[in-house]
Coordinates of C-alpha atoms and ligand atoms in Angstrom, one line a residue:
X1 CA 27.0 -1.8 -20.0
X2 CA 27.8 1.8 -21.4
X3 CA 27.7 4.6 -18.6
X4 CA 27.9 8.0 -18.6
X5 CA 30.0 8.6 -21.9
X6 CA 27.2 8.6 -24.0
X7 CA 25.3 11.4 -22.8
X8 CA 24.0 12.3 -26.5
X9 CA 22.7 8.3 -26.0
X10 CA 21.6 9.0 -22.4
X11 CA 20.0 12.4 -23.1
X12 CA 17.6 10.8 -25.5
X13 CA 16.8 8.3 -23.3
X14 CA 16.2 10.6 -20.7
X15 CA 13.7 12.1 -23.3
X16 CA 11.9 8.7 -24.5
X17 CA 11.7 8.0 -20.2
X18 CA 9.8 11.2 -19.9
X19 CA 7.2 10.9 -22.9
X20 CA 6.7 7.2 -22.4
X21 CA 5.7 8.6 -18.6
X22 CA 3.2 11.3 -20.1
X23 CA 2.2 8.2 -22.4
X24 CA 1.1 6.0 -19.3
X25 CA 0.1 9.3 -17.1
X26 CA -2.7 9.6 -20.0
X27 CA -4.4 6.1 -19.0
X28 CA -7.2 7.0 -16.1
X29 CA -9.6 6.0 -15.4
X30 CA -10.8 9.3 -13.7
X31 CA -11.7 11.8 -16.5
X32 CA -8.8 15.4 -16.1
X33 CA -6.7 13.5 -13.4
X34 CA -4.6 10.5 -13.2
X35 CA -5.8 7.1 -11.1
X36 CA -5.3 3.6 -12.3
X37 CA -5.8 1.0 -10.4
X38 CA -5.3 -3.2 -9.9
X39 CA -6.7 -5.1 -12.5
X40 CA -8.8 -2.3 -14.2
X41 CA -8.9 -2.1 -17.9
X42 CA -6.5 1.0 -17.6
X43 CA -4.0 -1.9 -15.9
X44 CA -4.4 -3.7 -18.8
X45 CA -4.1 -1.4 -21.3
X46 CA -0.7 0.5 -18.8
X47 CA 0.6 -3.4 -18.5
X48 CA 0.2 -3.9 -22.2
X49 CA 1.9 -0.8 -23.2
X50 CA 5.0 -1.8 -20.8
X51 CA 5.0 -5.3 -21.9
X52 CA 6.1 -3.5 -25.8
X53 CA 8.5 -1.2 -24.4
X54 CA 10.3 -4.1 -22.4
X55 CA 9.6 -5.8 -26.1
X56 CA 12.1 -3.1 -27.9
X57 CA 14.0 -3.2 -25.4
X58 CA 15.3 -6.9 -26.2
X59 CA 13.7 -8.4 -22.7
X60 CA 11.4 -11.8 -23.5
X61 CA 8.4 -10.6 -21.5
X62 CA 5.3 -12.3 -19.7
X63 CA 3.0 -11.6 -16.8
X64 CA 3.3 -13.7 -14.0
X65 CA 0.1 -15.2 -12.2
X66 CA -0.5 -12.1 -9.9
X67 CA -0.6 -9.5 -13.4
X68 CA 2.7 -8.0 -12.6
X69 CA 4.6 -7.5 -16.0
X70 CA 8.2 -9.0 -16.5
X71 CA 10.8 -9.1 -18.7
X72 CA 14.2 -10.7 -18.6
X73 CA 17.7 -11.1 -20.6
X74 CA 19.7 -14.3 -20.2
X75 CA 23.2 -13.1 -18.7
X76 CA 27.0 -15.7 -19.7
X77 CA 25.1 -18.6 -19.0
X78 CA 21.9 -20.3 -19.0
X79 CA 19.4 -20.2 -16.3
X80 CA 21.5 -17.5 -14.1
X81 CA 19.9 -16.1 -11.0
X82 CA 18.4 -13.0 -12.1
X83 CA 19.3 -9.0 -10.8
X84 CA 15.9 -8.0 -10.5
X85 CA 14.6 -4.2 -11.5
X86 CA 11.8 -2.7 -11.0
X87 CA 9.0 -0.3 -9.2
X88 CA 4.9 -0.8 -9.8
X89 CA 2.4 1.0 -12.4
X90 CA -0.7 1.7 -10.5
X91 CA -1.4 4.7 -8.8
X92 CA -3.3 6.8 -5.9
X93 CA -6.6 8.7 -6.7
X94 CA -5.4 12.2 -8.4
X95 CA -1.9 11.1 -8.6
X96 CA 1.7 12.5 -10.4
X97 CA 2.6 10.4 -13.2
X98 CA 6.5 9.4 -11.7
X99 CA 5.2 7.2 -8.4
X100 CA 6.1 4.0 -9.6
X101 CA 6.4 4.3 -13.5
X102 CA 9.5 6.4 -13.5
X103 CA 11.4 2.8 -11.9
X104 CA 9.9 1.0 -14.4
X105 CA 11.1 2.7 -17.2
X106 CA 14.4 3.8 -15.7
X107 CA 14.6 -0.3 -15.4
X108 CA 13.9 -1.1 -18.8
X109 CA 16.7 1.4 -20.4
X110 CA 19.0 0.1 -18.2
X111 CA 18.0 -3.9 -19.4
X112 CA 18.2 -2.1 -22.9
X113 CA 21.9 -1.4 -22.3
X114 CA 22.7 -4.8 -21.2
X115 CA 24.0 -7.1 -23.7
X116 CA 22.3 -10.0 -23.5
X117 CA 24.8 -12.9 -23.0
X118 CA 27.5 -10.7 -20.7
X119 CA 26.6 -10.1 -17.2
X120 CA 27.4 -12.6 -14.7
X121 CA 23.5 -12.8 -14.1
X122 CA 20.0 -12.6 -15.7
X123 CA 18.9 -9.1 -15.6
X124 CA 15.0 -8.7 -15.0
X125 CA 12.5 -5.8 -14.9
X126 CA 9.2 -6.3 -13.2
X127 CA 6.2 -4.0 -13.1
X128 CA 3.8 -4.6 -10.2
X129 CA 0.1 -3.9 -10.5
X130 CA -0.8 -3.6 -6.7
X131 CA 2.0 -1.1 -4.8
X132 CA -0.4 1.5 -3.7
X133 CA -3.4 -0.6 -2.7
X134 CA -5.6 2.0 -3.6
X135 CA -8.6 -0.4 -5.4
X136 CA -9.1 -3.0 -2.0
X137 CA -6.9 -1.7 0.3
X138 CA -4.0 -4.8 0.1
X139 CA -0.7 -2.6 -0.5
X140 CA 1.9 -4.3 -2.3
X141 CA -0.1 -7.5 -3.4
X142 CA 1.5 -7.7 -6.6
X143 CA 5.3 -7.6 -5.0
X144 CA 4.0 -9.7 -1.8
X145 CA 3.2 -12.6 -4.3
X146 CA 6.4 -12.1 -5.7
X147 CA 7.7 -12.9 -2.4
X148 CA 5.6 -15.3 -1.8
X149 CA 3.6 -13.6 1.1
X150 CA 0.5 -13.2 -0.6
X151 CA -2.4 -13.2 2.1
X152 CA -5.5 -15.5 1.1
X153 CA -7.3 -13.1 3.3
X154 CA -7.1 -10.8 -0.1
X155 CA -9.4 -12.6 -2.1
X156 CA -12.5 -11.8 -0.3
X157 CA -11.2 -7.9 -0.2
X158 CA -13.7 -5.6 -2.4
X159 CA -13.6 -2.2 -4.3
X160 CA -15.8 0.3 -3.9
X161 CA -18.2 -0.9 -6.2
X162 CA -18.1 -4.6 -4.1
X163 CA -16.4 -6.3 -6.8
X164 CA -13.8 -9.0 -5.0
X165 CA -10.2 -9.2 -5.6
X166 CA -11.0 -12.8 -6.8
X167 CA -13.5 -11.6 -9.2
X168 CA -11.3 -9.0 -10.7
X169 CA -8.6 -11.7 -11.0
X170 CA -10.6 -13.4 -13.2
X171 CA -12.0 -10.8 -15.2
X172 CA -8.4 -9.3 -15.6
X173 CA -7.7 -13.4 -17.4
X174 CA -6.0 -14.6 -14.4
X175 CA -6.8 -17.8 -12.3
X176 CA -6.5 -17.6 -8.6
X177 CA -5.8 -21.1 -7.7
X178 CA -2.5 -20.3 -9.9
X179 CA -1.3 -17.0 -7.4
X180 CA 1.7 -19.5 -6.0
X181 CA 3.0 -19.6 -9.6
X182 CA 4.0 -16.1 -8.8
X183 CA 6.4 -16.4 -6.0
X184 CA 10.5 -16.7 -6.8
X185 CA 12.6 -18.8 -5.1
X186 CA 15.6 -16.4 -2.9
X187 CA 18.1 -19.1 -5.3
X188 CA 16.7 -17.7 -8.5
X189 CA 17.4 -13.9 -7.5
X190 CA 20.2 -12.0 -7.5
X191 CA 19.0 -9.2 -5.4
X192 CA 16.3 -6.3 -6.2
X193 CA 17.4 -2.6 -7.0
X194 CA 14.2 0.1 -7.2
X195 CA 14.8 3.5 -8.2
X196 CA 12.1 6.1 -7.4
X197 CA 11.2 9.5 -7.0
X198 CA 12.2 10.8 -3.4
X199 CA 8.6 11.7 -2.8
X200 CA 10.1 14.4 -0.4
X201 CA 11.5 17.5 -0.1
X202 CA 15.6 16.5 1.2
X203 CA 17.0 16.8 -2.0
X204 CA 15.5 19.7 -4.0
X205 CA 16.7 21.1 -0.3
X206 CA 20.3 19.9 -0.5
X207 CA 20.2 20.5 -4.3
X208 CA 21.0 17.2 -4.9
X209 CA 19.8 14.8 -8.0
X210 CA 20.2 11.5 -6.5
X211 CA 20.4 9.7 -3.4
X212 CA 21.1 6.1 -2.2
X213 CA 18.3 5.1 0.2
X214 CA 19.5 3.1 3.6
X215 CA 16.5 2.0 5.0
X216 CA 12.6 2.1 4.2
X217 CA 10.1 3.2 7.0
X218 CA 8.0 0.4 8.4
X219 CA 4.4 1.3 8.1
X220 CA 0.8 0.7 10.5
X221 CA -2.7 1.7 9.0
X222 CA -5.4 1.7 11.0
X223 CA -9.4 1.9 10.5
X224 CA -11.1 4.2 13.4
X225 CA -14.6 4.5 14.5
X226 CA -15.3 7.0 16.8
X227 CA -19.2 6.2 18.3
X228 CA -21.6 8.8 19.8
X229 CA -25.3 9.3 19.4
X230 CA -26.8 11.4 16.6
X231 CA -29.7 13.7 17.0
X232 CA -31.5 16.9 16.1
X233 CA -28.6 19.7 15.3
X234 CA -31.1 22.3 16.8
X235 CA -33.2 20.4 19.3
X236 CA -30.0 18.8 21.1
X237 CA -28.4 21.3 23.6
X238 CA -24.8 21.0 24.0
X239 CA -24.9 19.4 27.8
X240 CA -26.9 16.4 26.0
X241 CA -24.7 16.0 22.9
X242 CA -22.3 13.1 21.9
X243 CA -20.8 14.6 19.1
X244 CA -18.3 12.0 17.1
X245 CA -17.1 14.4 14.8
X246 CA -16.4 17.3 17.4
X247 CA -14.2 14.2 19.4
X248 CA -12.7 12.5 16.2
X249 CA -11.6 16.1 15.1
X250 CA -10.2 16.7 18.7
X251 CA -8.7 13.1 18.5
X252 CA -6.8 13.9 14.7
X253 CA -5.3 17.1 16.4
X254 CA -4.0 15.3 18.9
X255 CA -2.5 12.4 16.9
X256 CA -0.5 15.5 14.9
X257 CA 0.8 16.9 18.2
X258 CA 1.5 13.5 19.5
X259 CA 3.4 12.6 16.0
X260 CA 5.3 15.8 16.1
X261 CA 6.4 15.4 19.7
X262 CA 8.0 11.8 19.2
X263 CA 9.0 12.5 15.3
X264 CA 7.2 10.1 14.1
X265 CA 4.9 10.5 10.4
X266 CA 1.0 10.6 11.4
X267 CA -1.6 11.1 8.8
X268 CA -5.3 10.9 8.9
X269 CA -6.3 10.5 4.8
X270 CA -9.6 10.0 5.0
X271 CA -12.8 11.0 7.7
X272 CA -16.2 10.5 6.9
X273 CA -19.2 11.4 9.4
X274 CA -22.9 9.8 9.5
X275 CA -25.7 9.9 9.2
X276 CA -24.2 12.9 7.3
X277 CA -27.1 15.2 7.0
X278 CA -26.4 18.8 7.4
X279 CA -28.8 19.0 10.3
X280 CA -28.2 16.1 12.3
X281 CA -25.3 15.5 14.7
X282 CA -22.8 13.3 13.5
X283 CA -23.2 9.6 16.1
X284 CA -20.3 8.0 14.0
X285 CA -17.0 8.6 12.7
X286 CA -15.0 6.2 10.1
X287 CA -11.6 8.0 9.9
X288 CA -8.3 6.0 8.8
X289 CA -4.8 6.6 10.4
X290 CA -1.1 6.3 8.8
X291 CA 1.7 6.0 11.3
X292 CA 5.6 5.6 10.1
X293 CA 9.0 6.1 11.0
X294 CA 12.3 5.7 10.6
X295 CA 12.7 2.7 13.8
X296 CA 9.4 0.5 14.1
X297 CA 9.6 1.0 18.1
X298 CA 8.9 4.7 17.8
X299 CA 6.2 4.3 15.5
X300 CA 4.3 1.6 18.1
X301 CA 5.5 4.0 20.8
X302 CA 3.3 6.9 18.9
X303 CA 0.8 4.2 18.7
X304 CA 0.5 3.8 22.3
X305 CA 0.6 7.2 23.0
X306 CA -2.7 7.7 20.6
X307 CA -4.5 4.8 22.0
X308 CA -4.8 7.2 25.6
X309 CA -5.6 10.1 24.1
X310 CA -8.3 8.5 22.5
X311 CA -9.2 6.8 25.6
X312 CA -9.2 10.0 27.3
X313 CA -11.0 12.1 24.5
X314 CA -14.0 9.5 24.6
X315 CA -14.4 9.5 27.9
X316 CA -14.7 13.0 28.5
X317 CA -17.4 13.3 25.5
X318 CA -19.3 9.7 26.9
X319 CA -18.4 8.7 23.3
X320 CA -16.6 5.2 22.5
X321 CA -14.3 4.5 19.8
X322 CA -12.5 1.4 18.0
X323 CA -9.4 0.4 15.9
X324 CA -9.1 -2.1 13.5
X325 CA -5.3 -2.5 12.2
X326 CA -5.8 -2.6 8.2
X327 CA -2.1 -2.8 7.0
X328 CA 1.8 -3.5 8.6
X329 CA 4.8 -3.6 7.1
X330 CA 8.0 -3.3 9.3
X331 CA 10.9 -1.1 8.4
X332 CA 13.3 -2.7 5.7
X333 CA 17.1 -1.9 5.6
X334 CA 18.6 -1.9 2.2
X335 CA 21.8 -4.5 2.0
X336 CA 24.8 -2.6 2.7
X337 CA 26.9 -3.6 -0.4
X338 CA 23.8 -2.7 -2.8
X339 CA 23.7 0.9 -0.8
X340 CA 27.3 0.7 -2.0
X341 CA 26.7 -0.2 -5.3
X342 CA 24.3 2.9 -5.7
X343 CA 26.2 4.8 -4.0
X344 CA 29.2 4.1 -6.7
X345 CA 26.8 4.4 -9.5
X346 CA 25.2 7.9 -8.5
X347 CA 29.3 8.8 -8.0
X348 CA 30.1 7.5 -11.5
X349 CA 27.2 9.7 -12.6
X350 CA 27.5 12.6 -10.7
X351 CA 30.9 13.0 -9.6
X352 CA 30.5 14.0 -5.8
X353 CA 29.6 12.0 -2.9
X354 CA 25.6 11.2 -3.0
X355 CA 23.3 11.7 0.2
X356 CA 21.8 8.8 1.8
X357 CA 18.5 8.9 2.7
X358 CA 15.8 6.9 4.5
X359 CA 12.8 6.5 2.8
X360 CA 9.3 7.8 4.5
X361 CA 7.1 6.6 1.4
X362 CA 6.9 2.5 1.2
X363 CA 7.7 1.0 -1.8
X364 CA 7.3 -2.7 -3.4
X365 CA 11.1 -3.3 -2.2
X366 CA 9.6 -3.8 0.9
X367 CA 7.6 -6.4 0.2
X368 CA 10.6 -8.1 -2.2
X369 CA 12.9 -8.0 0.8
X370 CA 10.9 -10.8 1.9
X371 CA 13.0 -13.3 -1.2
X372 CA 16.1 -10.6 -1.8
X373 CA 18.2 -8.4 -0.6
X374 CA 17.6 -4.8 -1.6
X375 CA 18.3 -1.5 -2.4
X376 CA 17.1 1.5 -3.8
X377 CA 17.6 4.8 -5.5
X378 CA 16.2 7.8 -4.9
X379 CA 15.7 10.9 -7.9
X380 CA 14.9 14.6 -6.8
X381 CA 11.1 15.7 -6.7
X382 CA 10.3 19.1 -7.7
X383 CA 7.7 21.2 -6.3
X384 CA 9.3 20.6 -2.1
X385 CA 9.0 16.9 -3.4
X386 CA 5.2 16.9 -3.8
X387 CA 4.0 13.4 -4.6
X388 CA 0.6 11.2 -4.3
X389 CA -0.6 15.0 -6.7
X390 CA -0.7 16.2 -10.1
X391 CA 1.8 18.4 -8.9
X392 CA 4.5 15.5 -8.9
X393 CA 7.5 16.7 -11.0
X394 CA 11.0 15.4 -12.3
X395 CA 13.6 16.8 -14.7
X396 CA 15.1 15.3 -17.8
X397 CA 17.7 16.4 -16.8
X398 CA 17.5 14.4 -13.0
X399 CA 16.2 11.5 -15.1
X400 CA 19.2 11.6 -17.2
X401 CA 21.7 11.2 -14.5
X402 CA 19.4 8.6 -12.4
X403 CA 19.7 6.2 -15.8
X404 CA 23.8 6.5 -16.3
X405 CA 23.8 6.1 -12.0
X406 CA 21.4 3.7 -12.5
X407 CA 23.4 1.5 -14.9
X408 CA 26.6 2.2 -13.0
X409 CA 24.9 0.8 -10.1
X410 CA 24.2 -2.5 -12.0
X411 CA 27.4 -2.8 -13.3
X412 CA 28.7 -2.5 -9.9
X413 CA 26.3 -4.9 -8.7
X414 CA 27.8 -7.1 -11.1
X415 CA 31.2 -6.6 -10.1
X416 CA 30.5 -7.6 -6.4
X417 CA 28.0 -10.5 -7.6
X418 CA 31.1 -11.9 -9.8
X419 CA 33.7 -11.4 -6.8
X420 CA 31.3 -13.3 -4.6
X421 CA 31.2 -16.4 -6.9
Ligands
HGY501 O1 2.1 5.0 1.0 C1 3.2 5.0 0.5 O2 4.1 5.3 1.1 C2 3.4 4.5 -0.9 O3 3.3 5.6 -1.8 N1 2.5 3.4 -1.2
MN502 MN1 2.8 6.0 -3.9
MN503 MN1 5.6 4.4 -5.3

């Protein structure tokens, strides 16, 4: 593993990570903005282009039975437990081109650094299809079936257009009744390492490149519907209305204030009204609901909390309303010694002493923590850390010090995986 010394080396792949970023950001399937989601043709033709670069970089590549895209080089020995690397390659609707891909690529220069044959384990890169959920709603499918926590329930999930998850395995070439072919054994790995952008504003703030993540905030979606009656927007006086949209509106200012109060992150993504005419009053509301933080008590404290008020809201406006819990993944703690091992590696980089952050996006490590211990590292966002936009930005410059931390990190990975055995 060569670090930092070869910065002419590092620089230019600092470079190759950036266009080979703008090369994926360019497969959408949304005409002038970026979305590319699980199993699509844009998957295939994102998964295919990955599969090559791993390719060049020396790595024998397949795709395991949930479409995630891996690579791997043999370490001093045959059949070694394998250092796993990686981040996923879909996206959100309208997304920045870095959520996800940047890992992946940081990943595969690293592997492309790594002479086959030395390291005291296999090193592998892994590109999942499914982080984001964004197609049926099942977040971190593809690194859940890594883990082998893949939810049957899944299957029978649809897109928008009603096709199942079991259909578009199919179509995408793969076999469902093969999905347990996907999951690793916690023998066979090493640990997992992620780096990503920060998706936040910390370090841009502290003008920092880098950070070493500690922990990764547990996350509860929710489906809403708030119920009222429609009826005639002029005809209906305001003593006989039940409005849902007036109380759902009420009800996503109060989950702000009530998310603000206890520091913990509340977002409501999406609201949509019916009937929907212009002239009728809205007698339901579908609206979803994002609640994370940093300790998994405070987030079900805040969900408590918003339970009443909506209990309260309703019953002043005669109106009802429902939940229906659509995703849950509890906060993860990165292992201590690969925090350390990150921390080394962004030192080695960087020279000073790296922040340590915890992470409010979720990420596929979450799901691996399941089968490995892991850890993660974090590279500045520009733009006050905008993410899940067009607006997402990195520099070459960042990218270039996240690669030498990032193969610093490995190396000391390796260092503590060799004392161990
Ligand atoms: O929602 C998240 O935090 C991640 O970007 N999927
Ligand atoms: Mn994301
Ligand atoms: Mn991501």
């Amino acid at each position: 593993m060569n670090g930092a010394s070869q910065s002419a080396e590092t620089a230019q792949a600092a470079r190759r990570i950036m266009a080979r970023a703008d090369a994926l950001g360019a497969i959408s399937e949304t005409p002038g903005a970026l979305t590319r989601t699980h199993l699509t043709e844009e998957h295939r033709r994102a998964a295919k282009l990955v599969a090559g670069w791993m390719h060049e970089a020396g790595l024998a590549v397949w795709t395991d039975a949930a479409g995630n895209v891996c690579g791997r080089i043999e370490g001093a020995g045959p059949e070694l437990p394998a250092l796993l690397l990686g981040s996923h390659i879909d996206t959100v609707p309208d997304a920045g081109r870095y959520d996800g891909p940047l890992g992946v690529l940081l990943a595969i220069e690293v592997a492309a650094r790594a002479a086959p044959g030395v390291l005291p384990f296999a090193l592998e890169v892994v590109a999942f299809g499914d982080e984001e959920g964004t197609r049926f709603g099942t977040a971190l499918s593809g690194s859940r079936a890594l883990a082998g926590s893949w939810d049957d329930a899944w299957w029978d999930c649809t897109d928008a257009s009603g096709i199942s998850l079991r259909t578009a395995f199919e179509r995408f070439g793969l076999d469902p009744r093969r999905l347990p072919d996907a999951a690793r054994e916690p023998k066979d790995l090493v640990a997992y390492l992620e780096a990503h952008i920060e998706q936040g504003p910390f370090l841009e703030q502290a003008g920092q490149p880098l950070a070493v993540v500690s922990s990764i905030a547990g996350a509860r979606r929710f489906a809403l519907t708030v119920t009222g009656r429609a009826g005639h927007a002029g005809g209906t006086p305001y003593e006989l209305r039940r409005d849902a949209l007036v109380g759902a509106s009420e009800l996503v200012v109060e989950i702000e204030r009530i998310g603000q109060e206890l520091d913990v992150i509340a977002t409501v993504g999406r609201m949509h009204a019916y009937p929907g005419g212009v002239n009728v009053i809205p007698g339901r509301v579908e609206l979803s609901l994002d609640l994370r933080a940093e300790f998994d008590a405070d987030r079900d404290d805040a969900w408590g909390r918003i339970q009443e008020a909506a209990d309260q809201i309703t019953a002043l406006r005669d109106l009802e309303w429902s939940a229906q819990e659509t995703y849950r993944a509890d906060a993860v703690q990165c292992a201590d010694w690969l925090q350390q091992a990150v921390e080394e590696g962004i030192r080695a980089a960087c020279g000073d002493d790296p922040l340590t952050l915890w992470s409010r996006a979720g990420h596929d490590a979450m799901a691996v923590a399941g089968v490995a211990e892991v850890g993660m590292l974090f590279v500045r966002c520009g733009n006050q850390g905008v993410s899940h936009s067009p607006d997402e930005t990195v520099s070459t410059g960042d990218v270039a010090l996240a690669l030498d931390a990032f193969t610093a990190a490995v190396r000391a990975v390796a260092e503590r995986y060799a004392a161990r055995s």
